[in-house]
Coordinates of C-alpha atoms in Angstrom, one line a residue:
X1 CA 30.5 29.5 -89.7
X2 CA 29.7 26.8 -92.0
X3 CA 32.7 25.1 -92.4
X4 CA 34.1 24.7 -96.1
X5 CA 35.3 21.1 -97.4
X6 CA 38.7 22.4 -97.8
X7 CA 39.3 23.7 -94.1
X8 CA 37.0 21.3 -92.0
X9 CA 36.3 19.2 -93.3
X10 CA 5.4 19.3 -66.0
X11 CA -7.0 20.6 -54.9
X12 CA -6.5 19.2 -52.7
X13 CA -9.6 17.4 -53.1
X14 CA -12.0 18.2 -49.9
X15 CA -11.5 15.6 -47.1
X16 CA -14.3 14.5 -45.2
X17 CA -13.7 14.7 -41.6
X18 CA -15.2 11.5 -40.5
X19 CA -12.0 10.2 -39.1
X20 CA -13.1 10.7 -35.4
X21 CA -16.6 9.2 -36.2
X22 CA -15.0 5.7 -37.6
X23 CA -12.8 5.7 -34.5
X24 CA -15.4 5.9 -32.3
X25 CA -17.8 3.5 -33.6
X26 CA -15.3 1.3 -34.6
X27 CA -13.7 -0.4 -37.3
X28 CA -16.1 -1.5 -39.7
X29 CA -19.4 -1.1 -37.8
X30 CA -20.7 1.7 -40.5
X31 CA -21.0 4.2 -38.4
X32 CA -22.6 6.6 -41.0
X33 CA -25.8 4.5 -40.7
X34 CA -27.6 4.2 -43.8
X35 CA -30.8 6.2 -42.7
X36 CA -28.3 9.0 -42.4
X37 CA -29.5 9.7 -38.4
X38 CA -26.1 10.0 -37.2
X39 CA -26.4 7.8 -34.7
X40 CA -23.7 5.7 -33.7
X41 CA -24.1 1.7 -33.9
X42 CA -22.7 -1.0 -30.9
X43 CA -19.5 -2.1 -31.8
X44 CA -19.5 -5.8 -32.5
X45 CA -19.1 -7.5 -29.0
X46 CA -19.1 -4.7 -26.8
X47 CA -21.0 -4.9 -23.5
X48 CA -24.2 -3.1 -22.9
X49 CA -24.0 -0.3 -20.5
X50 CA -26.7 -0.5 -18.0
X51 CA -28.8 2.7 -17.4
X52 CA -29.8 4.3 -14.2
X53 CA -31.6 2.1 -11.3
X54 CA -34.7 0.6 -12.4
X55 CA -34.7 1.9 -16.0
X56 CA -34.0 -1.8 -17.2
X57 CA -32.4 -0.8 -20.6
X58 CA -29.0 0.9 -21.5
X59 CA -28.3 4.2 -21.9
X60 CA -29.3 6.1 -25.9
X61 CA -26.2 6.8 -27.4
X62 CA -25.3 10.6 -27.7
X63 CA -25.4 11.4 -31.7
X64 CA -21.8 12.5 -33.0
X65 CA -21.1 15.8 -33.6
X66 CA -19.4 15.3 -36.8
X67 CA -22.5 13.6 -38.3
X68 CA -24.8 17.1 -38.0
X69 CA -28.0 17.5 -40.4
X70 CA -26.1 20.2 -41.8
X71 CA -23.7 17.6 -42.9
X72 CA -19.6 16.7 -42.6
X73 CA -17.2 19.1 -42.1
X74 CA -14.7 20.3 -45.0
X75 CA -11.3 20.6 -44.9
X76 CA -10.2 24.0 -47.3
X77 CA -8.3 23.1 -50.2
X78 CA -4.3 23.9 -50.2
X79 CA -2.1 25.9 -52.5
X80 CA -1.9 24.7 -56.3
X81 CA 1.5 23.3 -56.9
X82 CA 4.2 25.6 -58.0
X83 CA 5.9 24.5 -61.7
X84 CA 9.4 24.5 -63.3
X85 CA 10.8 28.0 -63.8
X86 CA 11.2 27.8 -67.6
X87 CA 14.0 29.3 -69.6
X88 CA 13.2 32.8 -70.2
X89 CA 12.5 33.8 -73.9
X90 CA 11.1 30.5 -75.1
X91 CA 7.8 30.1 -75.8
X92 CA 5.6 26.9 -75.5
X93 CA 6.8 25.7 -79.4
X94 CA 10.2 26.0 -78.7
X95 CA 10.1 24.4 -74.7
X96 CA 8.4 21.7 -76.6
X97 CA 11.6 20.9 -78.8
X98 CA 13.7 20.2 -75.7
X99 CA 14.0 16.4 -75.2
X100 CA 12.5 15.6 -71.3
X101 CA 15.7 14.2 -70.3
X102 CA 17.7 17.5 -71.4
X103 CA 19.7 19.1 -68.5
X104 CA 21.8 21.5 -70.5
X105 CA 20.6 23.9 -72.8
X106 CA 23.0 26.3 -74.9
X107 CA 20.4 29.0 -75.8
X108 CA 21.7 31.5 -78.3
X109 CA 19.0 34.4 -79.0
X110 CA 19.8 36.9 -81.9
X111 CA 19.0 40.2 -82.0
X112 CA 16.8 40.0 -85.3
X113 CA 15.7 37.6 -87.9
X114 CA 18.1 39.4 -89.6
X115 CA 21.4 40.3 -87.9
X116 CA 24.6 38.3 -87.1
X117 CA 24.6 39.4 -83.5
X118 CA 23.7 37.2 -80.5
X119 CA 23.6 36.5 -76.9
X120 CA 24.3 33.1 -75.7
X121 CA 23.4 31.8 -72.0
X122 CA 24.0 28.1 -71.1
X123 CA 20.9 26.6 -68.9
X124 CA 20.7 23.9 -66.5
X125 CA 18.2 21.8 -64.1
X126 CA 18.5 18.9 -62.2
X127 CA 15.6 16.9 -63.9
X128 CA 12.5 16.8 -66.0
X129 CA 10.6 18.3 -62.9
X130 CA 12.8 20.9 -61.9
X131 CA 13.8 24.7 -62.1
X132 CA 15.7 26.1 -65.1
X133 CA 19.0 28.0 -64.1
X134 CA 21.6 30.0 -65.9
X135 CA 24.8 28.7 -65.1
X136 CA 26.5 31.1 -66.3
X137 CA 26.5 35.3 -67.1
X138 CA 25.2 35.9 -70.4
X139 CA 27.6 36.0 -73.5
X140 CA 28.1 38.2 -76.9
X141 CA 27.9 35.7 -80.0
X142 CA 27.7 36.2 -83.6
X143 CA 25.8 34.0 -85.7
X144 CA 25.5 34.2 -89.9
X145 CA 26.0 37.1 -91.7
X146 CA 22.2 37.3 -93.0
X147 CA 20.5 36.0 -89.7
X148 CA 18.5 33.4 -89.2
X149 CA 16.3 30.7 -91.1
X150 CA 13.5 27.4 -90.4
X151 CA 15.4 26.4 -93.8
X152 CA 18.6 26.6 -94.0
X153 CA 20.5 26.0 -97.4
X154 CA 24.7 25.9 -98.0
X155 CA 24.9 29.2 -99.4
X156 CA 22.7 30.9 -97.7
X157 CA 24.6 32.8 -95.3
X158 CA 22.1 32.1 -92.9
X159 CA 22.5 30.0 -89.5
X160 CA 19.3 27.2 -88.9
X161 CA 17.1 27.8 -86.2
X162 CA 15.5 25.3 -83.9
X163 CA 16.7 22.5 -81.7
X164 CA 19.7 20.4 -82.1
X165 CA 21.7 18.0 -79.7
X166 CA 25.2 18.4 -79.5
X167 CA 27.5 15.3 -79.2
X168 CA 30.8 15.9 -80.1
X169 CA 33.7 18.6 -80.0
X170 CA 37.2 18.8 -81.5
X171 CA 39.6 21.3 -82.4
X172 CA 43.2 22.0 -83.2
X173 CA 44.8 22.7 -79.1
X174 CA 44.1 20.6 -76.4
X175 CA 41.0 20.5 -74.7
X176 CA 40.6 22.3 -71.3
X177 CA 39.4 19.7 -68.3
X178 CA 35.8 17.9 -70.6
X179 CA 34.0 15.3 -70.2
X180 CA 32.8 15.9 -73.7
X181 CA 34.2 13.7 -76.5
X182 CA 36.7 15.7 -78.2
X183 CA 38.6 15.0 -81.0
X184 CA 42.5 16.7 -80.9
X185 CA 43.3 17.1 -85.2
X186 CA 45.2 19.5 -87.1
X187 CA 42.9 19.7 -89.8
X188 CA 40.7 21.9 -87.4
X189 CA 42.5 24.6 -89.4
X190 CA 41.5 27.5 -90.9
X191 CA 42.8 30.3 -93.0
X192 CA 42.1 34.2 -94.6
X193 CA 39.6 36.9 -94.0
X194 CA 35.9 37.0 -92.3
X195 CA 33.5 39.5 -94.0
X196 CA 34.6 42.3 -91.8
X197 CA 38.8 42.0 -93.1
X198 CA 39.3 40.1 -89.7
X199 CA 41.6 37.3 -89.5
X200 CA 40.0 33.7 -89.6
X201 CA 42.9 31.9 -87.7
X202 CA 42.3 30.0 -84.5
X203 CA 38.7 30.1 -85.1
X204 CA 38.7 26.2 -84.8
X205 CA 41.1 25.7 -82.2
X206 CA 38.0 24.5 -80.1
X207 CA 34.9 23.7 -81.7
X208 CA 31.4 21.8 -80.9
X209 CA 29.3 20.2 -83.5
X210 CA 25.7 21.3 -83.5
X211 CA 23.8 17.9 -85.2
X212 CA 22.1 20.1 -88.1
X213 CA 22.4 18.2 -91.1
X214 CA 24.7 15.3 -89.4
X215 CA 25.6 12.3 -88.0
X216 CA 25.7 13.0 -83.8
X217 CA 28.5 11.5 -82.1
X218 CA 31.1 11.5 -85.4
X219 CA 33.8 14.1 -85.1
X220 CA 32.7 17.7 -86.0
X221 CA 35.2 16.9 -89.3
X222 CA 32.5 14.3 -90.5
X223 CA 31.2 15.0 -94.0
X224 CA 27.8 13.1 -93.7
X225 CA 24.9 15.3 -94.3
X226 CA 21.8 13.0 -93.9
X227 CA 19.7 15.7 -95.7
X228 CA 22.0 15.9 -98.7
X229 CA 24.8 18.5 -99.6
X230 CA 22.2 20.8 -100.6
X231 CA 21.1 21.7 -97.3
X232 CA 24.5 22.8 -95.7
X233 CA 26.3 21.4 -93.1
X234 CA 29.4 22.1 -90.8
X235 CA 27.5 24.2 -88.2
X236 CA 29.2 24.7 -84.9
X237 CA 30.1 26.7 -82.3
X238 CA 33.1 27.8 -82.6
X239 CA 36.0 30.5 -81.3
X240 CA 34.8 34.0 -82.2
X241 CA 36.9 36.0 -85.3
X242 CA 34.9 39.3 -84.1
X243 CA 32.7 39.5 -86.9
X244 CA 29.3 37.8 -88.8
X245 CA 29.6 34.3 -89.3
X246 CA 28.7 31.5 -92.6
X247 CA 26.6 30.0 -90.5
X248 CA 27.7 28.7 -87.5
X249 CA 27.4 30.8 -84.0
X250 CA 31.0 31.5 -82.6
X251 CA 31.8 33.1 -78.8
X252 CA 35.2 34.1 -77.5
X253 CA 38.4 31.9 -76.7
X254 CA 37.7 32.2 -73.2
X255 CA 33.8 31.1 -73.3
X256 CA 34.8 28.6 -75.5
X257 CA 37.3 26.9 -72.9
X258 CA 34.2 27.8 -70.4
X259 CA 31.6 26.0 -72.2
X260 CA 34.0 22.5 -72.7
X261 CA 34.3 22.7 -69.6
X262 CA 30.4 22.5 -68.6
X263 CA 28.5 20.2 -71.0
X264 CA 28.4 16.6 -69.7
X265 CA 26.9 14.5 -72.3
X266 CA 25.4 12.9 -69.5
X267 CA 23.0 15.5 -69.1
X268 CA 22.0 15.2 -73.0
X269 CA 23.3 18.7 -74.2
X270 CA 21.0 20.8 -76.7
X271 CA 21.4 24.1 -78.2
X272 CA 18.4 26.2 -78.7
X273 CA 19.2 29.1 -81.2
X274 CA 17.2 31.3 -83.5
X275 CA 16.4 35.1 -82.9
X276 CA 14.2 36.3 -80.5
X277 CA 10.6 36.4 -82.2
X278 CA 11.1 33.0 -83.5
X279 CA 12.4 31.1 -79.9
X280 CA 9.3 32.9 -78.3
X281 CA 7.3 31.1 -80.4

């Protein structure tokens, strides 16, 4: 929901098989002569080897069979390397968004362009290089009230789409076990009704600040918008009051507490939200 002033403030090439040839002619001693014969030169300093009685000259050297007229020997080429298993859903646009160093990714995918309902999933890997994995089950979300948009405005009952860090947390209870900075205030309060007639209250016991429209690493209460007033502000993720949201994206008590309890700012959180035909752009 966004938050009003007065409550929240990433073949084997073929390898010629000459290794037995240079072995046995010795280091150095071109053994692929230059007239391409295939005949094996002397190695520097090596005896002659006399030849049968009376023949008065050594013995011809036997041509290698590596070094045929029909040429060397290939080795086949091996298997292409496998990549990353991507996150499912996102197309190249939207992988492209995700810094390189990103480890986490909160990927909330709505049902329509229009609709306030969502599924979050919360994806990690263990480098630039490897696999994406779901760390957890899917989870039911809501986002805005109207949907989605690439341009979000305050007003708009609309939640922005697109890639955003997320540095910072905060809420009115104490945090479960985090890592995550978190900032403990009783002005993580709101009051009245959600668009449904349900109950607003607790919604910001825990919160996390999405960096729309802000200043990442300031508490989630921080009224900076970078991109003026105009453009909204106050998007998080926040406890869910079982119905369509302002703006932000909101799951339940219990994911909440979950999702604390995962992100590691070490791993340089992002969410990546928007509905479904736009993230698999």
């Amino acid at each position: 929901m966004s938050v009003p002033r007065s409550s929240v403030p990433l073949r084997l090439p073929y390898v010629v098989c000459a290794v037995l040839v240079l072995l046995l002619a010795g280091c150095g001693t071109g053994g692929f002569g230059t007239g391409g014969s295939g005949a094996r030169t002397k190695a520097a300093g090596a005896p002659e080897v006399p030849g049968p009685p009376g023949s008065g000259a050594p013995s011809p050297a036997q041509p290698s069979s590596e070094s045929s007229p029909a040429g060397p020997a290939a080795v086949p080429p091996g298997p292409s390397p496998t990549p990353p298993r991507e996150i499912p859903g996102l197309g190249p646009r939207t992988r492209a968004e995700i810094p390189v160093g990103t480890r986490q990714a909160f990927v909330v995918t709505g049902d329509s362009p229009d609709s306030s309902l969502a599924t979050a999933v919360l994806y990690t890997r263990d480098g630039p290089a490897a696999d994406w994995r779901a760390a957890a089950a899917p989870w039911p979300a809501h986002n805005a009230l109207n949907g989605w948009t690439a341009e979000h405005w305050e007003g708009d009952l609309r939640t922005p789409v697109g890639v955003f860090t997320l540095t910072s947390a905060g809420g009115r209870l104490d945090p479960p076990a985090t890592v995550f900075p978190y900032d403990l205030n009783p002005d993580f309060k709101v009051e009245g009704e959600g668009f449904q007639g349900e109950p607003l209250e607790g919604s910001f016991d825990y919160v996390i600040a999405i960096d729309y429209n802000r200043l990442p690493g300031t508490s989630p209460l921080d009224h900076t918008r970078p991109l003026g007033t105009e453009r909204g502000g106050g998007i998080w993720i926040h406890v869910d009051h079982g119905g369509p949201t302002q703006g932000c994206v909101s799951i339940t008590y219990d994911r909440m507490r979950e999702l604390l309890g995962l992100l590691d700012p070490a791993k340089d959180p992002v969410v990546v939200m928007g509905d479904v035909a736009y993230l698999s752009g």
